[in-house]
PDB file of C-alpha atoms in Angstrom:
ATOM      1  CA  MET A   8     -18.091  30.905  -4.758  1.00 60.00           C
ATOM      2  CA  LEU A   9     -14.781  31.737  -5.637  1.00 68.00           C
ATOM      3  CA  LYS A  10     -14.852  35.862  -5.329  1.00 71.00           C
ATOM      4  CA  ASP A  11     -15.041  36.140  -1.566  1.00 80.00           C
ATOM      5  CA  LYS A  12     -11.306  34.058  -1.185  1.00 89.00           C
ATOM      6  CA  LEU A  13      -8.071  35.194  -2.773  1.00 94.00           C
ATOM      7  CA  VAL A  14      -7.750  32.590  -5.928  1.00 96.00           C
ATOM      8  CA  ILE A  15      -4.025  31.597  -7.476  1.00 97.00           C
ATOM      9  CA  GLY A  16      -3.648  30.156 -10.717  1.00 97.00           C
ATOM     10  CA  ILE A  17      -0.315  27.666 -10.780  1.00 98.00           C
ATOM     11  CA  SER A  18       1.155  26.038 -13.539  1.00 96.00           C
ATOM     12  CA  THR A  19       2.033  22.619 -12.671  1.00 96.00           C
ATOM     13  CA  ARG A  20       5.596  23.535 -13.765  1.00 95.00           C
ATOM     14  CA  ALA A  21       5.622  25.962 -11.357  1.00 96.00           C
ATOM     15  CA  LEU A  22       4.063  24.022  -8.640  1.00 96.00           C
ATOM     16  CA  PHE A  23       6.296  20.807  -9.462  1.00 96.00           C
ATOM     17  CA  ASP A  24      10.004  20.042 -10.674  1.00 95.00           C
ATOM     18  CA  LEU A  25       8.391  18.720 -14.477  1.00 93.00           C
ATOM     19  CA  ASP A  26      11.915  19.687 -16.286  1.00 93.00           C
ATOM     20  CA  TYR A  27      12.948  15.820 -17.373  1.00 94.00           C
ATOM     21  CA  GLU A  28       9.215  15.425 -18.482  1.00 92.00           C
ATOM     22  CA  ASN A  29       9.023  18.792 -20.153  1.00 91.00           C
ATOM     23  CA  GLU A  30      12.543  18.033 -22.296  1.00 93.00           C
ATOM     24  CA  LEU A  31      10.772  14.460 -23.140  1.00 92.00           C
ATOM     25  CA  PHE A  32       7.618  16.723 -24.419  1.00 91.00           C
ATOM     26  CA  VAL A  33       9.851  19.149 -26.222  1.00 92.00           C
ATOM     27  CA  GLU A  34      12.315  16.339 -27.843  1.00 94.00           C
ATOM     28  CA  GLN A  35       9.667  13.095 -28.054  1.00 94.00           C
ATOM     29  CA  GLY A  36       6.252  14.759 -28.551  1.00 91.00           C
ATOM     30  CA  PRO A  37       3.431  15.009 -26.591  1.00 90.00           C
ATOM     31  CA  GLU A  38       2.807  10.858 -27.047  1.00 92.00           C
ATOM     32  CA  ALA A  39       6.026  10.032 -25.333  1.00 93.00           C
ATOM     33  CA  TYR A  40       5.327  12.460 -22.465  1.00 93.00           C
ATOM     34  CA  VAL A  41       1.453  11.030 -21.864  1.00 93.00           C
ATOM     35  CA  GLU A  42       3.279   7.824 -22.094  1.00 94.00           C
ATOM     36  CA  TYR A  43       5.686   8.442 -19.538  1.00 94.00           C
ATOM     37  CA  MET A  44       3.857  10.073 -16.776  1.00 94.00           C
ATOM     38  CA  VAL A  45       1.140   7.369 -17.057  1.00 95.00           C
ATOM     39  CA  ALA A  46       4.099   5.149 -16.425  1.00 95.00           C
ATOM     40  CA  HIS A  47       4.991   6.824 -13.491  1.00 96.00           C
ATOM     41  CA  GLU A  48       1.839   8.216 -12.079  1.00 94.00           C
ATOM     42  CA  LYS A  49       2.080   6.406  -8.637  1.00 95.00           C
ATOM     43  CA  LEU A  50       6.451   8.729  -8.241  1.00 96.00           C
ATOM     44  CA  PRO A  51       5.713  11.995  -6.518  1.00 96.00           C
ATOM     45  CA  LEU A  52       7.141  14.728  -8.728  1.00 96.00           C
ATOM     46  CA  LYS A  53       9.546  16.527  -6.781  1.00 95.00           C
ATOM     47  CA  LYS A  54       8.694  20.254  -5.531  1.00 95.00           C
ATOM     48  CA  GLY A  55       8.711  22.663  -8.026  1.00 95.00           C
ATOM     49  CA  PRO A  56      10.094  26.534  -7.342  1.00 94.00           C
ATOM     50  CA  ALA A  57       6.578  27.620  -5.548  1.00 95.00           C
ATOM     51  CA  PHE A  58       5.903  24.881  -3.696  1.00 94.00           C
ATOM     52  CA  GLY A  59       6.884  26.702  -0.914  1.00 92.00           C
ATOM     53  CA  LEU A  60       4.798  29.860  -0.721  1.00 94.00           C
ATOM     54  CA  ILE A  61       1.866  27.794  -2.367  1.00 94.00           C
ATOM     55  CA  GLN A  62       1.982  25.503   0.926  1.00 93.00           C
ATOM     56  CA  SER A  63       2.368  28.114   3.226  1.00 92.00           C
ATOM     57  CA  LEU A  64      -0.528  30.324   1.397  1.00 94.00           C
ATOM     58  CA  LEU A  65      -2.923  27.204   1.785  1.00 94.00           C
ATOM     59  CA  ALA A  66      -2.499  27.104   5.703  1.00 91.00           C
ATOM     60  CA  LEU A  67      -3.903  29.694   5.986  1.00 91.00           C
ATOM     61  CA  ASN A  68      -7.137  28.004   5.279  1.00 91.00           C
ATOM     62  CA  THR A  69      -6.092  26.514   8.833  1.00 89.00           C
ATOM     63  CA  LEU A  70      -6.399  29.505  10.561  1.00 85.00           C
ATOM     64  CA  GLY A  71     -10.630  30.358  10.995  1.00 78.00           C
ATOM     65  CA  GLU A  72     -13.430  28.838   9.887  1.00 79.00           C
ATOM     66  CA  GLU A  73     -13.826  30.791   6.509  1.00 83.00           C
ATOM     67  CA  GLN A  74     -11.106  29.595   3.169  1.00 89.00           C
ATOM     68  CA  LEU A  75      -9.325  32.962   2.664  1.00 90.00           C
ATOM     69  CA  VAL A  76      -7.155  31.299  -0.303  1.00 94.00           C
ATOM     70  CA  GLU A  77      -8.340  28.820  -3.143  1.00 96.00           C
ATOM     71  CA  VAL A  78      -5.428  27.243  -5.421  1.00 97.00           C
ATOM     72  CA  ILE A  79      -6.220  25.788  -9.097  1.00 97.00           C
ATOM     73  CA  ILE A  80      -4.082  24.432 -11.157  1.00 97.00           C
ATOM     74  CA  MET A  81      -4.166  25.711 -14.956  1.00 96.00           C
ATOM     75  CA  SER A  82      -2.453  23.304 -17.180  1.00 93.00           C
ATOM     76  CA  GLN A  83      -2.038  22.676 -20.387  1.00 91.00           C
ATOM     77  CA  ASN A  84      -1.636  18.982 -19.842  1.00 89.00           C
ATOM     78  CA  SER A  85      -4.487  16.323 -20.446  1.00 89.00           C
ATOM     79  CA  ALA A  86      -6.487  14.666 -17.991  1.00 90.00           C
ATOM     80  CA  ASP A  87      -5.012  11.212 -19.219  1.00 89.00           C
ATOM     81  CA  SER A  88      -1.446  12.986 -18.169  1.00 90.00           C
ATOM     82  CA  SER A  89      -2.743  14.399 -15.250  1.00 93.00           C
ATOM     83  CA  LEU A  90      -2.968  11.637 -12.642  1.00 94.00           C
ATOM     84  CA  ARG A  91       0.437  12.134 -11.512  1.00 96.00           C
ATOM     85  CA  ILE A  92      -0.170  15.811 -10.699  1.00 96.00           C
ATOM     86  CA  PHE A  93      -3.273  14.648  -8.849  1.00 96.00           C
ATOM     87  CA  ASN A  94      -1.201  12.063  -7.144  1.00 96.00           C
ATOM     88  CA  SER A  95       1.683  14.127  -6.403  1.00 97.00           C
ATOM     89  CA  ILE A  96      -1.005  16.586  -4.649  1.00 97.00           C
ATOM     90  CA  GLU A  97      -2.354  14.141  -2.846  1.00 97.00           C
ATOM     91  CA  PHE A  98       0.946  12.829  -1.248  1.00 97.00           C
ATOM     92  CA  TYR A  99       2.184  16.367  -0.366  1.00 96.00           C
ATOM     93  CA  GLY A 100      -1.103  16.910   1.640  1.00 95.00           C
ATOM     94  CA  LEU A 101      -2.039  19.908  -0.783  1.00 96.00           C
ATOM     95  CA  ASP A 102      -5.869  21.241  -0.028  1.00 95.00           C
ATOM     96  CA  ILE A 103      -5.985  21.601  -3.949  1.00 97.00           C
ATOM     97  CA  THR A 104      -9.064  20.488  -5.775  1.00 95.00           C
ATOM     98  CA  ARG A 105      -9.694  22.278  -8.767  1.00 96.00           C
ATOM     99  CA  ALA A 106      -7.827  22.139 -12.258  1.00 96.00           C
ATOM    100  CA  ALA A 107      -8.150  23.449 -15.626  1.00 96.00           C
ATOM    101  CA  LEU A 108      -6.485  20.839 -18.031  1.00 95.00           C
ATOM    102  CA  THR A 109      -6.656  22.054 -21.697  1.00 94.00           C
ATOM    103  CA  THR A 110      -4.590  18.952 -23.360  1.00 92.00           C
ATOM    104  CA  GLY A 111      -2.313  21.707 -25.317  1.00 88.00           C
ATOM    105  CA  SER A 112      -4.736  24.298 -25.880  1.00 92.00           C
ATOM    106  CA  SER A 113      -4.326  28.305 -24.127  1.00 92.00           C
ATOM    107  CA  ILE A 114      -5.186  27.844 -20.547  1.00 93.00           C
ATOM    108  CA  LEU A 115      -6.041  32.234 -21.066  1.00 93.00           C
ATOM    109  CA  PRO A 116      -9.528  32.226 -21.315  1.00 94.00           C
ATOM    110  CA  TYR A 117     -10.093  30.079 -18.424  1.00 95.00           C
ATOM    111  CA  LEU A 118      -7.919  32.813 -16.296  1.00 95.00           C
ATOM    112  CA  SER A 119     -11.463  35.136 -15.847  1.00 94.00           C
ATOM    113  CA  ALA A 120     -13.419  31.740 -15.978  1.00 94.00           C
ATOM    114  CA  TYR A 121     -12.268  30.719 -12.878  1.00 95.00           C
ATOM    115  CA  ASN A 122     -11.797  34.177 -11.557  1.00 95.00           C
ATOM    116  CA  ILE A 123      -7.621  34.069 -10.864  1.00 96.00           C
ATOM    117  CA  ASP A 124      -6.528  37.098  -9.081  1.00 96.00           C
ATOM    118  CA  LEU A 125      -2.700  35.946  -9.452  1.00 97.00           C
ATOM    119  CA  TYR A 126      -1.568  33.456 -12.168  1.00 98.00           C
ATOM    120  CA  LEU A 127       2.363  31.865 -11.558  1.00 98.00           C
ATOM    121  CA  SER A 128       3.891  30.009 -14.379  1.00 97.00           C
ATOM    122  CA  VAL A 129       7.170  29.642 -15.425  1.00 95.00           C
ATOM    123  CA  ASN A 130       6.262  30.030 -19.176  1.00 94.00           C
ATOM    124  CA  GLU A 131       7.321  33.941 -20.039  1.00 94.00           C
ATOM    125  CA  GLU A 132       4.692  33.833 -23.133  1.00 94.00           C
ATOM    126  CA  ASP A 133       0.985  32.284 -21.231  1.00 95.00           C
ATOM    127  CA  VAL A 134       2.404  35.263 -18.332  1.00 96.00           C
ATOM    128  CA  ALA A 135       3.092  37.964 -20.885  1.00 95.00           C
ATOM    129  CA  LYS A 136      -0.323  37.056 -22.637  1.00 94.00           C
ATOM    130  CA  ALA A 137      -2.272  36.838 -19.032  1.00 95.00           C
ATOM    131  CA  THR A 138      -1.182  39.978 -18.196  1.00 95.00           C
ATOM    132  CA  ILE A 139      -2.368  41.670 -21.584  1.00 93.00           C
ATOM    133  CA  ALA A 140      -5.683  40.211 -20.572  1.00 92.00           C
ATOM    134  CA  GLY A 141      -5.561  42.209 -16.864  1.00 93.00           C
ATOM    135  CA  ILE A 142      -4.692  39.500 -14.867  1.00 95.00           C
ATOM    136  CA  ALA A 143      -1.536  39.868 -12.460  1.00 97.00           C
ATOM    137  CA  ALA A 144       1.019  37.076 -13.417  1.00 97.00           C
ATOM    138  CA  ALA A 145       4.361  36.344 -12.981  1.00 98.00           C
ATOM    139  CA  THR A 146       6.904  34.309 -14.344  1.00 97.00           C
ATOM    140  CA  VAL A 147       9.073  32.486 -11.289  1.00 96.00           C
ATOM    141  CA  LEU A 148      12.689  31.534 -11.786  1.00 93.00           C
ATOM    142  CA  ALA A 149      14.341  28.618  -9.773  1.00 81.00           C
ATOM    143  CA  SER A 150      14.565  29.559  -5.879  1.00 73.00           C
ATOM    144  CA  PRO A 151      17.418  28.487  -3.240  1.00 67.00           C
ATOM    145  CA  ASP A 152      16.674  25.090  -1.888  1.00 59.00           C
ATOM    146  CA  GLU A 153      15.808  26.459   1.578  1.00 53.00           C
ATOM    147  CA  PRO A 154      13.099  29.250   2.477  1.00 49.00           C
ATOM    148  CA  ALA A 155      14.055  32.243   4.895  1.00 43.00           C
ATOM    149  CA  SER A 156      14.568  30.654   7.839  1.00 40.00           C
ATOM    150  CA  GLY A 157      12.774  31.735  11.340  1.00 40.00           C
ATOM    151  CA  VAL A 158      10.200  33.779   9.720  1.00 45.00           C
ATOM    152  CA  SER A 159       6.616  32.755  10.646  1.00 67.00           C
ATOM    153  CA  GLN A 160       4.842  34.662   8.386  1.00 86.00           C
ATOM    154  CA  ILE A 161       4.123  34.614   4.748  1.00 93.00           C
ATOM    155  CA  ARG A 162       6.194  37.676   3.416  1.00 94.00           C
ATOM    156  CA  ILE A 163       5.366  39.119   0.192  1.00 96.00           C
ATOM    157  CA  ALA A 164       7.474  42.066  -1.760  1.00 98.00           C
ATOM    158  CA  PHE A 165       6.249  44.326  -4.163  1.00 98.00           C
ATOM    159  CA  ASP A 166       8.233  46.198  -6.667  1.00 96.00           C
ATOM    160  CA  GLY A 167       6.704  49.823  -7.178  1.00 94.00           C
ATOM    161  CA  ASP A 168       6.033  51.266 -10.785  1.00 94.00           C
ATOM    162  CA  CYS A 169       5.024  48.888 -13.338  1.00 95.00           C
ATOM    163  CA  VAL A 170       4.196  46.243 -10.551  1.00 96.00           C
ATOM    164  CA  LEU A 171       2.070  47.743  -7.940  1.00 97.00           C
ATOM    165  CA  PHE A 172       1.575  50.943  -9.946  1.00 96.00           C
ATOM    166  CA  ASN A 173       1.021  51.624 -13.717  1.00 95.00           C
ATOM    167  CA  SER A 174       4.132  52.686 -15.916  1.00 93.00           C
ATOM    168  CA  GLU A 175       3.508  56.512 -15.933  1.00 92.00           C
ATOM    169  CA  SER A 176       6.118  57.515 -13.332  1.00 91.00           C
ATOM    170  CA  GLU A 177       8.540  54.886 -15.301  1.00 91.00           C
ATOM    171  CA  ILE A 178       7.954  56.203 -18.491  1.00 91.00           C
ATOM    172  CA  VAL A 179       9.057  60.112 -17.404  1.00 89.00           C
ATOM    173  CA  TYR A 180      12.134  58.659 -16.331  1.00 88.00           C
ATOM    174  CA  ARG A 181      13.107  56.625 -19.238  1.00 88.00           C
ATOM    175  CA  ARG A 182      12.581  59.457 -21.357  1.00 90.00           C
ATOM    176  CA  GLU A 183      13.575  62.568 -19.429  1.00 89.00           C
ATOM    177  CA  GLY A 184      16.065  60.996 -16.631  1.00 87.00           C
ATOM    178  CA  LEU A 185      16.545  61.024 -12.589  1.00 84.00           C
ATOM    179  CA  GLU A 186      16.106  64.730 -12.171  1.00 86.00           C
ATOM    180  CA  ALA A 187      13.234  65.161 -13.829  1.00 88.00           C
ATOM    181  CA  PHE A 188      11.339  61.922 -12.810  1.00 89.00           C
ATOM    182  CA  GLY A 189      12.198  63.036  -9.422  1.00 88.00           C
ATOM    183  CA  GLU A 190      10.719  66.547 -10.114  1.00 91.00           C
ATOM    184  CA  HIS A 191       8.027  65.113 -11.425  1.00 92.00           C
ATOM    185  CA  GLU A 192       6.882  62.764  -8.479  1.00 90.00           C
ATOM    186  CA  LYS A 193       7.500  65.714  -5.958  1.00 92.00           C
ATOM    187  CA  SER A 194       4.924  67.935  -8.098  1.00 93.00           C
ATOM    188  CA  CYS A 195       2.370  65.588  -8.320  1.00 93.00           C
ATOM    189  CA  ALA A 196       2.908  64.123  -4.467  1.00 93.00           C
ATOM    190  CA  LEU A 197      -1.034  65.139  -3.614  1.00 95.00           C
ATOM    191  CA  ILE A 198      -2.199  62.566  -6.992  1.00 95.00           C
ATOM    192  CA  PRO A 199      -2.313  58.985  -6.148  1.00 96.00           C
ATOM    193  CA  LEU A 200      -0.537  57.000  -8.428  1.00 95.00           C
ATOM    194  CA  LYS A 201      -2.529  54.980 -11.060  1.00 96.00           C
ATOM    195  CA  ARG A 202      -2.842  51.340 -10.295  1.00 96.00           C
ATOM    196  CA  GLY A 203      -0.546  48.591 -11.648  1.00 95.00           C
ATOM    197  CA  PRO A 204      -0.886  45.220 -12.590  1.00 95.00           C
ATOM    198  CA  PHE A 205      -0.392  44.081  -8.542  1.00 97.00           C
ATOM    199  CA  ALA A 206      -2.152  46.825  -6.952  1.00 96.00           C
ATOM    200  CA  ASN A 207      -5.381  44.609  -6.472  1.00 94.00           C
ATOM    201  CA  LEU A 208      -3.259  41.409  -5.511  1.00 96.00           C
ATOM    202  CA  LEU A 209      -2.404  43.923  -2.233  1.00 96.00           C
ATOM    203  CA  VAL A 210      -6.016  45.215  -1.713  1.00 94.00           C
ATOM    204  CA  TRP A 211      -6.123  41.294  -1.698  1.00 92.00           C
ATOM    205  CA  ILE A 212      -3.581  40.798   0.830  1.00 93.00           C
ATOM    206  CA  SER A 213      -5.269  44.003   2.970  1.00 92.00           C
ATOM    207  CA  LYS A 214      -8.479  42.240   3.558  1.00 90.00           C
ATOM    208  CA  ILE A 215      -6.603  39.032   4.792  1.00 89.00           C
ATOM    209  CA  GLN A 216      -4.581  41.134   6.931  1.00 89.00           C
ATOM    210  CA  SER A 217      -7.606  43.132   8.343  1.00 87.00           C
ATOM    211  CA  GLN A 218      -9.132  40.374  10.362  1.00 84.00           C
ATOM    212  CA  PHE A 219      -6.024  40.087  12.552  1.00 81.00           C
ATOM    213  CA  GLN A 220      -5.477  42.371  15.219  1.00 73.00           C
ATOM    214  CA  ASP A 221      -2.195  44.129  14.487  1.00 71.00           C
ATOM    215  CA  ALA A 222       0.984  43.399  12.163  1.00 68.00           C
ATOM    216  CA  ASN A 223       2.489  41.167  14.309  1.00 72.00           C
ATOM    217  CA  SER A 224      -0.151  38.725  14.283  1.00 79.00           C
ATOM    218  CA  SER A 225      -1.135  38.651  10.604  1.00 86.00           C
ATOM    219  CA  PRO A 226       0.359  35.377   8.800  1.00 90.00           C
ATOM    220  CA  ILE A 227       1.377  37.716   5.798  1.00 93.00           C
ATOM    221  CA  ARG A 228       3.626  40.596   6.049  1.00 94.00           C
ATOM    222  CA  THR A 229       4.268  42.974   2.837  1.00 96.00           C
ATOM    223  CA  ALA A 230       7.039  45.149   1.850  1.00 97.00           C
ATOM    224  CA  ILE A 231       7.651  47.747  -1.054  1.00 97.00           C
ATOM    225  CA  VAL A 232      11.227  47.637  -1.850  1.00 97.00           C
ATOM    226  CA  THR A 233      11.611  50.318  -4.578  1.00 94.00           C
ATOM    227  CA  SER A 234      14.416  52.095  -6.292  1.00 91.00           C
ATOM    228  CA  ARG A 235      12.578  55.489  -5.184  1.00 91.00           C
ATOM    229  CA  CYS A 236      13.828  57.395  -2.248  1.00 89.00           C
ATOM    230  CA  ALA A 237      12.773  61.319  -1.686  1.00 86.00           C
ATOM    231  CA  PRO A 238      11.566  63.029  -3.328  1.00 89.00           C
ATOM    232  CA  ALA A 239       9.880  60.364  -5.149  1.00 89.00           C
ATOM    233  CA  HIS A 240       8.549  58.657  -1.988  1.00 92.00           C
ATOM    234  CA  GLU A 241       5.829  61.075  -0.625  1.00 94.00           C
ATOM    235  CA  ARG A 242       3.194  59.948  -3.522  1.00 95.00           C
ATOM    236  CA  VAL A 243       4.033  56.294  -2.731  1.00 95.00           C
ATOM    237  CA  ILE A 244       2.981  56.744   0.860  1.00 95.00           C
ATOM    238  CA  ARG A 245      -0.216  58.845   0.086  1.00 96.00           C
ATOM    239  CA  THR A 246      -1.033  56.105  -2.916  1.00 96.00           C
ATOM    240  CA  PHE A 247      -1.551  53.336  -0.153  1.00 96.00           C
ATOM    241  CA  ARG A 248      -3.265  56.080   1.887  1.00 96.00           C
ATOM    242  CA  ALA A 249      -5.920  56.668  -0.969  1.00 96.00           C
ATOM    243  CA  TRP A 250      -6.223  52.985  -1.501  1.00 96.00           C
ATOM    244  CA  GLY A 251      -6.658  51.972   1.600  1.00 94.00           C
ATOM    245  CA  VAL A 252      -4.002  49.421   2.105  1.00 93.00           C
ATOM    246  CA  ARG A 253      -1.819  48.751   4.272  1.00 88.00           C
ATOM    247  CA  ILE A 254       1.886  48.020   3.699  1.00 93.00           C
ATOM    248  CA  ASP A 255       4.112  46.602   6.436  1.00 94.00           C
ATOM    249  CA  GLU A 256       7.521  47.707   5.406  1.00 96.00           C
ATOM    250  CA  ALA A 257       8.752  50.466   2.742  1.00 96.00           C
ATOM    251  CA  HIS A 258      12.327  50.533   1.527  1.00 96.00           C
ATOM    252  CA  PHE A 259      13.323  53.179  -0.877  1.00 95.00           C
ATOM    253  CA  LEU A 260      16.758  52.298  -2.015  1.00 93.00           C
ATOM    254  CA  GLY A 261      17.349  54.927  -4.413  1.00 90.00           C
ATOM    255  CA  GLY A 262      18.781  52.463  -6.993  1.00 87.00           C
ATOM    256  CA  MET A 263      20.634  50.354  -4.683  1.00 93.00           C
ATOM    257  CA  ASP A 264      20.941  46.687  -4.991  1.00 94.00           C
ATOM    258  CA  LYS A 265      17.676  45.054  -3.826  1.00 96.00           C
ATOM    259  CA  THR A 266      18.858  41.265  -2.832  1.00 96.00           C
ATOM    260  CA  ALA A 267      20.515  42.016   0.675  1.00 96.00           C
ATOM    261  CA  VAL A 268      17.164  44.074   1.630  1.00 97.00           C
ATOM    262  CA  LEU A 269      14.765  41.277   0.482  1.00 96.00           C
ATOM    263  CA  ALA A 270      17.066  38.294   2.011  1.00 95.00           C
ATOM    264  CA  ALA A 271      17.041  40.862   5.300  1.00 95.00           C
ATOM    265  CA  PHE A 272      13.029  41.032   5.200  1.00 95.00           C
ATOM    266  CA  GLY A 273      12.804  37.141   4.273  1.00 92.00           C
ATOM    267  CA  ALA A 274      10.558  37.578   1.307  1.00 93.00           C
ATOM    268  CA  HIS A 275       8.862  33.861   0.553  1.00 93.00           C
ATOM    269  CA  ILE A 276       8.027  35.329  -2.909  1.00 96.00           C
ATOM    270  CA  PHE A 277       9.447  39.498  -4.575  1.00 97.00           C
ATOM    271  CA  PHE A 278       7.622  40.613  -7.457  1.00 98.00           C
ATOM    272  CA  ASP A 279       9.684  42.604 -10.086  1.00 97.00           C
ATOM    273  CA  ASP A 280       9.505  43.669 -13.780  1.00 96.00           C
ATOM    274  CA  ASN A 281      13.696  44.551 -13.929  1.00 94.00           C
ATOM    275  CA  ASP A 282      15.373  41.601 -15.418  1.00 93.00           C
ATOM    276  CA  ASP A 283      18.648  42.210 -13.219  1.00 94.00           C
ATOM    277  CA  ASN A 284      16.631  42.475  -9.982  1.00 94.00           C
ATOM    278  CA  ILE A 285      15.288  39.576 -10.625  1.00 95.00           C
ATOM    279  CA  LYS A 286      17.869  37.713 -11.237  1.00 94.00           C
ATOM    280  CA  ALA A 287      19.689  39.129  -8.412  1.00 95.00           C
ATOM    281  CA  ALA A 288      16.688  38.479  -6.041  1.00 95.00           C
ATOM    282  CA  SER A 289      16.760  34.503  -7.017  1.00 94.00           C
ATOM    283  CA  THR A 290      19.852  34.071  -5.682  1.00 93.00           C
ATOM    284  CA  VAL A 291      18.537  34.371  -2.262  1.00 93.00           C
ATOM    285  CA  VAL A 292      14.423  34.231  -2.150  1.00 94.00           C
ATOM    286  CA  LEU A 293      11.668  33.041  -5.078  1.00 95.00           C
ATOM    287  CA  ALA A 294      11.759  35.647  -7.436  1.00 96.00           C
ATOM    288  CA  ALA A 295       8.958  36.406 -10.111  1.00 97.00           C
ATOM    289  CA  LYS A 296       9.088  38.208 -13.168  1.00 97.00           C
ATOM    290  CA  VAL A 297       6.232  40.744 -14.033  1.00 97.00           C
ATOM    291  CA  PRO A 298       6.133  41.699 -17.723  1.00 95.00           C
ATOM    292  CA  ASN A 299       7.067  45.444 -18.795  1.00 88.00           C
ATOM    293  CA  PHE A 300       5.661  46.324 -22.315  1.00 77.00           C
ATOM    294  CA  LEU A 301       7.390  49.615 -22.103  1.00 70.00           C
ATOM    295  CA  GLN A 302       9.795  49.304 -25.243  1.00 58.00           C
ATOM    296  CA  ALA A 303       6.708  49.608 -26.979  1.00 53.00           C
ATOM    297  CA  VAL A 304       5.591  53.065 -25.924  1.00 55.00           C
ATOM    298  CA  ILE A 305       9.390  54.603 -25.416  1.00 55.00           C
TER     299      ILE A 305
END
């Protein structure tokens, strides 16, 4: 049932603003938290960092007869404390009907059970565990108050190495430097890069895009925004050809700051594994940190 659509798992703190409630949980314990949630279950929660993105993705389901996107709440809340969450979902008119509520236990086993294609959370530890388990996962940062204006499409931007592609080329760069990296990529230009943690997500997006006639009519537009530049660009382009996926925009920045390009693109979300890039991007767009485990192998 869930294998024929893009399935997104999202934590309650990524969807709604639960900062105060989480502080209460940490300082006073789970009983105080549940008591507060029950006492305020009729009061809608404020929107969280990924709310706008989720709302836009769910709107894709109104474009045709088939459901394209399924969103599932993946939460360590208990059933007793969850009524406020469901009431908030109803208040905002979000078409979310499924939830995994584990009462403090790990949600990790249920990501695969629910066929999650993308997991968004504010908890870096949960995201790291999900990534190790083979799930595309990212930690969302607080984003600007208003989404990019004048954008009618959902715009999703990706970094390249360690995000769409695996870490092989990044390891060459870190071990041997920029010149060696460029030579390596030039010599391997005809060899497709191996898939990284977000490759399958891009494939799913391409499937959705293929249902529309051209890039302008598609409700989703994608971009790769990478520090690569010539001669390391050719391998990227040929890799997308080999995968049979569409990328609408490619920005080979050669080490330039990515923030201005992301703002110009109007990204609704940007996935990157670099802390500096993510912090800078979060000033203009919703930024999501993909775990990077390279320190363990370099």
